[in-house]
Amino acid sequence: MTITLRKLAEFSEIEQLEAMEGKIWDPSTAIPHHMTLTMQKFGGLFLGAFDDEEMIGFLYSFPGFTNGESHLCSHMLGFLPEYRKQGLGVQMKWLQKEEAAAAGYSKITWTYDPLETVNGVLNIAKLGGIVRTYLPNCYGQLDDDFNRGLPTDRFLVEWFIGSNRVESRQSGKSSAPSFQQAPDLLRFEIKDGIPHPIEIDLSRDEPAVLLPVPAFFQDVKRADISVASLWREMTRELFTSYFAKGYVVTNILRGPSTVRYVLEKQPFPDILGASSSLS
């Protein structure tokens, strides 16, 4: 098996994206190819993964403009089921970084559910993205297996692709500081095999704090949707409160039943460069 990644430029390649979306997710939600073709002509960036000449995954993004700042919006990344968990998503994001930098972008943004920690490990720990914006019920009520029954809250990831932080992760030379002394913002207990949130703390003011969330949120949903709803409500309140205080998600620490988001107060010299801050 030889997997190659490349930028999509040919009409026939762009046309395949609609069918690929239907295979990976739901055909009814696939974006029509006439729209992807239009985006490709006017600044969209489309990447494909191929097993020999068969497309097995893709990533597409389009230009965005927020608060007077241009950036690249990364919208969908997906692979056929048999090609997942092979590290291809990370490889695709590094290719996106190089292509975006060549096009003149310094930042890429995208969203993900903060309770889906596999995505969190990729976006924050492996790629070096940061989060300082919480979007409650970002996409409204969705009726797919992944989202059904809960508000579609999302993190907005900001990926500063020229920063020391991101470069060190790409080179494999990053080293995370210890956060063992940082306090937890949420107290939980393991009951019936799943973590149950009990109490939150909105009063902390240390330089770094930790926010535990379930390591396997879909398991919590299947076991007890009311417990899953509590996790959504409590973490929403914590993240929005601490973001308002100036905290930023900078790392994620893995454990057996929960993972902990690391929130630090800005500025952080390695976000944009040796002498830059987030402001």
PDB file of N, CA, C and O in Angstrom, residues 209-243:
ATOM      1  N   VAL A 209      -4.322  26.153  34.980  1.00  0.00           N
ATOM      2  CA  VAL A 209      -5.365  25.341  35.610  1.00  0.00           C
ATOM      3  C   VAL A 209      -5.682  24.174  34.677  1.00  0.00           C
ATOM      4  O   VAL A 209      -5.366  24.210  33.481  1.00  0.00           O
ATOM      5  N   LEU A 210      -6.315  23.132  35.227  1.00  0.00           N
ATOM      6  CA  LEU A 210      -6.639  21.935  34.462  1.00  0.00           C
ATOM      7  C   LEU A 210      -8.140  21.690  34.462  1.00  0.00           C
ATOM      8  O   LEU A 210      -8.794  21.859  35.487  1.00  0.00           O
ATOM      9  N   LEU A 211      -8.655  21.283  33.305  1.00  0.00           N
ATOM     10  CA  LEU A 211     -10.087  21.008  33.197  1.00  0.00           C
ATOM     11  C   LEU A 211     -10.271  19.579  32.682  1.00  0.00           C
ATOM     12  O   LEU A 211     -10.039  19.295  31.512  1.00  0.00           O
ATOM     13  N   PRO A 212     -10.661  18.650  33.577  1.00  0.00           N
ATOM     14  CA  PRO A 212     -10.854  17.262  33.159  1.00  0.00           C
ATOM     15  C   PRO A 212     -12.129  17.078  32.341  1.00  0.00           C
ATOM     16  O   PRO A 212     -13.159  17.698  32.622  1.00  0.00           O
ATOM     17  N   VAL A 213     -12.053  16.214  31.323  1.00  0.00           N
ATOM     18  CA  VAL A 213     -13.217  15.812  30.527  1.00  0.00           C
ATOM     19  C   VAL A 213     -13.098  14.304  30.270  1.00  0.00           C
ATOM     20  O   VAL A 213     -12.012  13.733  30.395  1.00  0.00           O
ATOM     21  N   PRO A 214     -14.194  13.638  29.901  1.00  0.00           N
ATOM     22  CA  PRO A 214     -14.110  12.187  29.668  1.00  0.00           C
ATOM     23  C   PRO A 214     -13.150  11.845  28.536  1.00  0.00           C
ATOM     24  O   PRO A 214     -13.099  12.536  27.513  1.00  0.00           O
ATOM     25  N   ALA A 215     -12.405  10.757  28.715  1.00  0.00           N
ATOM     26  CA  ALA A 215     -11.496  10.298  27.667  1.00  0.00           C
ATOM     27  C   ALA A 215     -12.256   9.681  26.500  1.00  0.00           C
ATOM     28  O   ALA A 215     -11.779   9.711  25.357  1.00  0.00           O
ATOM     29  N   PHE A 216     -13.464   9.130  26.785  1.00  0.00           N
ATOM     30  CA  PHE A 216     -14.242   8.461  25.740  1.00  0.00           C
ATOM     31  C   PHE A 216     -15.689   8.938  25.862  1.00  0.00           C
ATOM     32  O   PHE A 216     -16.547   8.245  26.430  1.00  0.00           O
ATOM     33  N   PHE A 217     -15.949  10.112  25.307  1.00  0.00           N
ATOM     34  CA  PHE A 217     -17.244  10.752  25.517  1.00  0.00           C
ATOM     35  C   PHE A 217     -18.385   9.981  24.866  1.00  0.00           C
ATOM     36  O   PHE A 217     -19.503   9.950  25.400  1.00  0.00           O
ATOM     37  N   GLN A 218     -18.162   9.354  23.719  1.00  0.00           N
ATOM     38  CA  GLN A 218     -19.230   8.585  23.083  1.00  0.00           C
ATOM     39  C   GLN A 218     -19.665   7.413  23.967  1.00  0.00           C
ATOM     40  O   GLN A 218     -20.840   7.034  23.980  1.00  0.00           O
ATOM     41  N   ASP A 219     -18.725   6.834  24.733  1.00  0.00           N
ATOM     42  CA  ASP A 219     -19.093   5.776  25.682  1.00  0.00           C
ATOM     43  C   ASP A 219     -20.006   6.322  26.778  1.00  0.00           C
ATOM     44  O   ASP A 219     -20.951   5.650  27.205  1.00  0.00           O
ATOM     45  N   VAL A 220     -19.716   7.541  27.237  1.00  0.00           N
ATOM     46  CA  VAL A 220     -20.573   8.176  28.244  1.00  0.00           C
ATOM     47  C   VAL A 220     -21.973   8.396  27.673  1.00  0.00           C
ATOM     48  O   VAL A 220     -22.974   8.111  28.340  1.00  0.00           O
ATOM     49  N   LYS A 221     -22.059   8.880  26.456  1.00  0.00           N
ATOM     50  CA  LYS A 221     -23.359   9.113  25.822  1.00  0.00           C
ATOM     51  C   LYS A 221     -24.173   7.823  25.720  1.00  0.00           C
ATOM     52  O   LYS A 221     -25.368   7.802  26.001  1.00  0.00           O
ATOM     53  N   ARG A 222     -23.503   6.755  25.301  1.00  0.00           N
ATOM     54  CA  ARG A 222     -24.220   5.482  25.157  1.00  0.00           C
ATOM     55  C   ARG A 222     -24.677   4.943  26.510  1.00  0.00           C
ATOM     56  O   ARG A 222     -25.747   4.336  26.619  1.00  0.00           O
ATOM     57  N   ALA A 223     -23.867   5.189  27.552  1.00  0.00           N
ATOM     58  CA  ALA A 223     -24.205   4.665  28.881  1.00  0.00           C
ATOM     59  C   ALA A 223     -25.305   5.470  29.549  1.00  0.00           C
ATOM     60  O   ALA A 223     -26.220   4.898  30.163  1.00  0.00           O
ATOM     61  N   ASP A 224     -25.253   6.805  29.436  1.00  0.00           N
ATOM     62  CA  ASP A 224     -26.220   7.646  30.153  1.00  0.00           C
ATOM     63  C   ASP A 224     -26.188   9.049  29.543  1.00  0.00           C
ATOM     64  O   ASP A 224     -25.290   9.846  29.815  1.00  0.00           O
ATOM     65  N   ILE A 225     -27.181   9.366  28.731  1.00  0.00           N
ATOM     66  CA  ILE A 225     -27.210  10.657  28.050  1.00  0.00           C
ATOM     67  C   ILE A 225     -27.351  11.810  29.037  1.00  0.00           C
ATOM     68  O   ILE A 225     -26.879  12.917  28.793  1.00  0.00           O
ATOM     69  N   SER A 226     -27.972  11.563  30.208  1.00  0.00           N
ATOM     70  CA  SER A 226     -28.112  12.634  31.203  1.00  0.00           C
ATOM     71  C   SER A 226     -26.754  13.005  31.785  1.00  0.00           C
ATOM     72  O   SER A 226     -26.492  14.186  32.071  1.00  0.00           O
ATOM     73  N   VAL A 227     -25.876  12.027  31.981  1.00  0.00           N
ATOM     74  CA  VAL A 227     -24.517  12.316  32.449  1.00  0.00           C
ATOM     75  C   VAL A 227     -23.746  13.073  31.367  1.00  0.00           C
ATOM     76  O   VAL A 227     -23.023  14.036  31.654  1.00  0.00           O
ATOM     77  N   ALA A 228     -23.908  12.651  30.122  1.00  0.00           N
ATOM     78  CA  ALA A 228     -23.261  13.362  29.016  1.00  0.00           C
ATOM     79  C   ALA A 228     -23.724  14.822  28.961  1.00  0.00           C
ATOM     80  O   ALA A 228     -22.919  15.736  28.725  1.00  0.00           O
ATOM     81  N   SER A 229     -25.015  15.060  29.212  1.00  0.00           N
ATOM     82  CA  SER A 229     -25.539  16.430  29.212  1.00  0.00           C
ATOM     83  C   SER A 229     -24.920  17.263  30.331  1.00  0.00           C
ATOM     84  O   SER A 229     -24.635  18.457  30.143  1.00  0.00           O
ATOM     85  N   LEU A 230     -24.712  16.643  31.489  1.00  0.00           N
ATOM     86  CA  LEU A 230     -24.050  17.344  32.591  1.00  0.00           C
ATOM     87  C   LEU A 230     -22.631  17.745  32.217  1.00  0.00           C
ATOM     88  O   LEU A 230     -22.177  18.855  32.530  1.00  0.00           O
ATOM     89  N   TRP A 231     -21.909  16.825  31.560  1.00  0.00           N
ATOM     90  CA  TRP A 231     -20.552  17.173  31.109  1.00  0.00           C
ATOM     91  C   TRP A 231     -20.594  18.371  30.156  1.00  0.00           C
ATOM     92  O   TRP A 231     -19.764  19.280  30.244  1.00  0.00           O
ATOM     93  N   ARG A 232     -21.559  18.367  29.244  1.00  0.00           N
ATOM     94  CA  ARG A 232     -21.665  19.496  28.307  1.00  0.00           C
ATOM     95  C   ARG A 232     -21.947  20.790  29.051  1.00  0.00           C
ATOM     96  O   ARG A 232     -21.300  21.815  28.813  1.00  0.00           O
ATOM     97  N   GLU A 233     -22.901  20.772  29.962  1.00  0.00           N
ATOM     98  CA  GLU A 233     -23.292  21.998  30.663  1.00  0.00           C
ATOM     99  C   GLU A 233     -22.165  22.529  31.546  1.00  0.00           C
ATOM    100  O   GLU A 233     -21.871  23.736  31.545  1.00  0.00           O
ATOM    101  N   MET A 234     -21.533  21.648  32.325  1.00  0.00           N
ATOM    102  CA  MET A 234     -20.502  22.095  33.261  1.00  0.00           C
ATOM    103  C   MET A 234     -19.246  22.574  32.545  1.00  0.00           C
ATOM    104  O   MET A 234     -18.657  23.601  32.913  1.00  0.00           O
ATOM    105  N   THR A 235     -18.833  21.846  31.503  1.00  0.00           N
ATOM    106  CA  THR A 235     -17.619  22.271  30.799  1.00  0.00           C
ATOM    107  C   THR A 235     -17.877  23.542  29.999  1.00  0.00           C
ATOM    108  O   THR A 235     -16.982  24.378  29.868  1.00  0.00           O
ATOM    109  N   ARG A 236     -19.083  23.713  29.481  1.00  0.00           N
ATOM    110  CA  ARG A 236     -19.409  24.966  28.779  1.00  0.00           C
ATOM    111  C   ARG A 236     -19.241  26.158  29.725  1.00  0.00           C
ATOM    112  O   ARG A 236     -18.636  27.168  29.361  1.00  0.00           O
ATOM    113  N   GLU A 237     -19.776  26.029  30.939  1.00  0.00           N
ATOM    114  CA  GLU A 237     -19.670  27.133  31.899  1.00  0.00           C
ATOM    115  C   GLU A 237     -18.222  27.406  32.267  1.00  0.00           C
ATOM    116  O   GLU A 237     -17.798  28.565  32.368  1.00  0.00           O
ATOM    117  N   LEU A 238     -17.441  26.355  32.468  1.00  0.00           N
ATOM    118  CA  LEU A 238     -16.036  26.533  32.848  1.00  0.00           C
ATOM    119  C   LEU A 238     -15.230  27.161  31.722  1.00  0.00           C
ATOM    120  O   LEU A 238     -14.491  28.136  31.940  1.00  0.00           O
ATOM    121  N   PHE A 239     -15.334  26.624  30.522  1.00  0.00           N
ATOM    122  CA  PHE A 239     -14.525  27.151  29.425  1.00  0.00           C
ATOM    123  C   PHE A 239     -14.880  28.616  29.130  1.00  0.00           C
ATOM    124  O   PHE A 239     -13.995  29.461  28.964  1.00  0.00           O
ATOM    125  N   THR A 240     -16.169  28.936  29.065  1.00  0.00           N
ATOM    126  CA  THR A 240     -16.546  30.314  28.747  1.00  0.00           C
ATOM    127  C   THR A 240     -16.099  31.271  29.848  1.00  0.00           C
ATOM    128  O   THR A 240     -15.644  32.390  29.570  1.00  0.00           O
ATOM    129  N   SER A 241     -16.188  30.833  31.105  1.00  0.00           N
ATOM    130  CA  SER A 241     -15.773  31.688  32.215  1.00  0.00           C
ATOM    131  C   SER A 241     -14.269  31.937  32.203  1.00  0.00           C
ATOM    132  O   SER A 241     -13.813  33.085  32.339  1.00  0.00           O
ATOM    133  N   TYR A 242     -13.479  30.888  32.015  1.00  0.00           N
ATOM    134  CA  TYR A 242     -12.031  31.055  32.073  1.00  0.00           C
ATOM    135  C   TYR A 242     -11.473  31.695  30.805  1.00  0.00           C
ATOM    136  O   TYR A 242     -10.470  32.425  30.867  1.00  0.00           O
ATOM    137  N   PHE A 243     -12.095  31.494  29.663  1.00  0.00           N
ATOM    138  CA  PHE A 243     -11.690  32.248  28.474  1.00  0.00           C
ATOM    139  C   PHE A 243     -11.928  33.736  28.689  1.00  0.00           C
ATOM    140  O   PHE A 243     -11.119  34.572  28.280  1.00  0.00           O
TER     141      PHE A 243
END
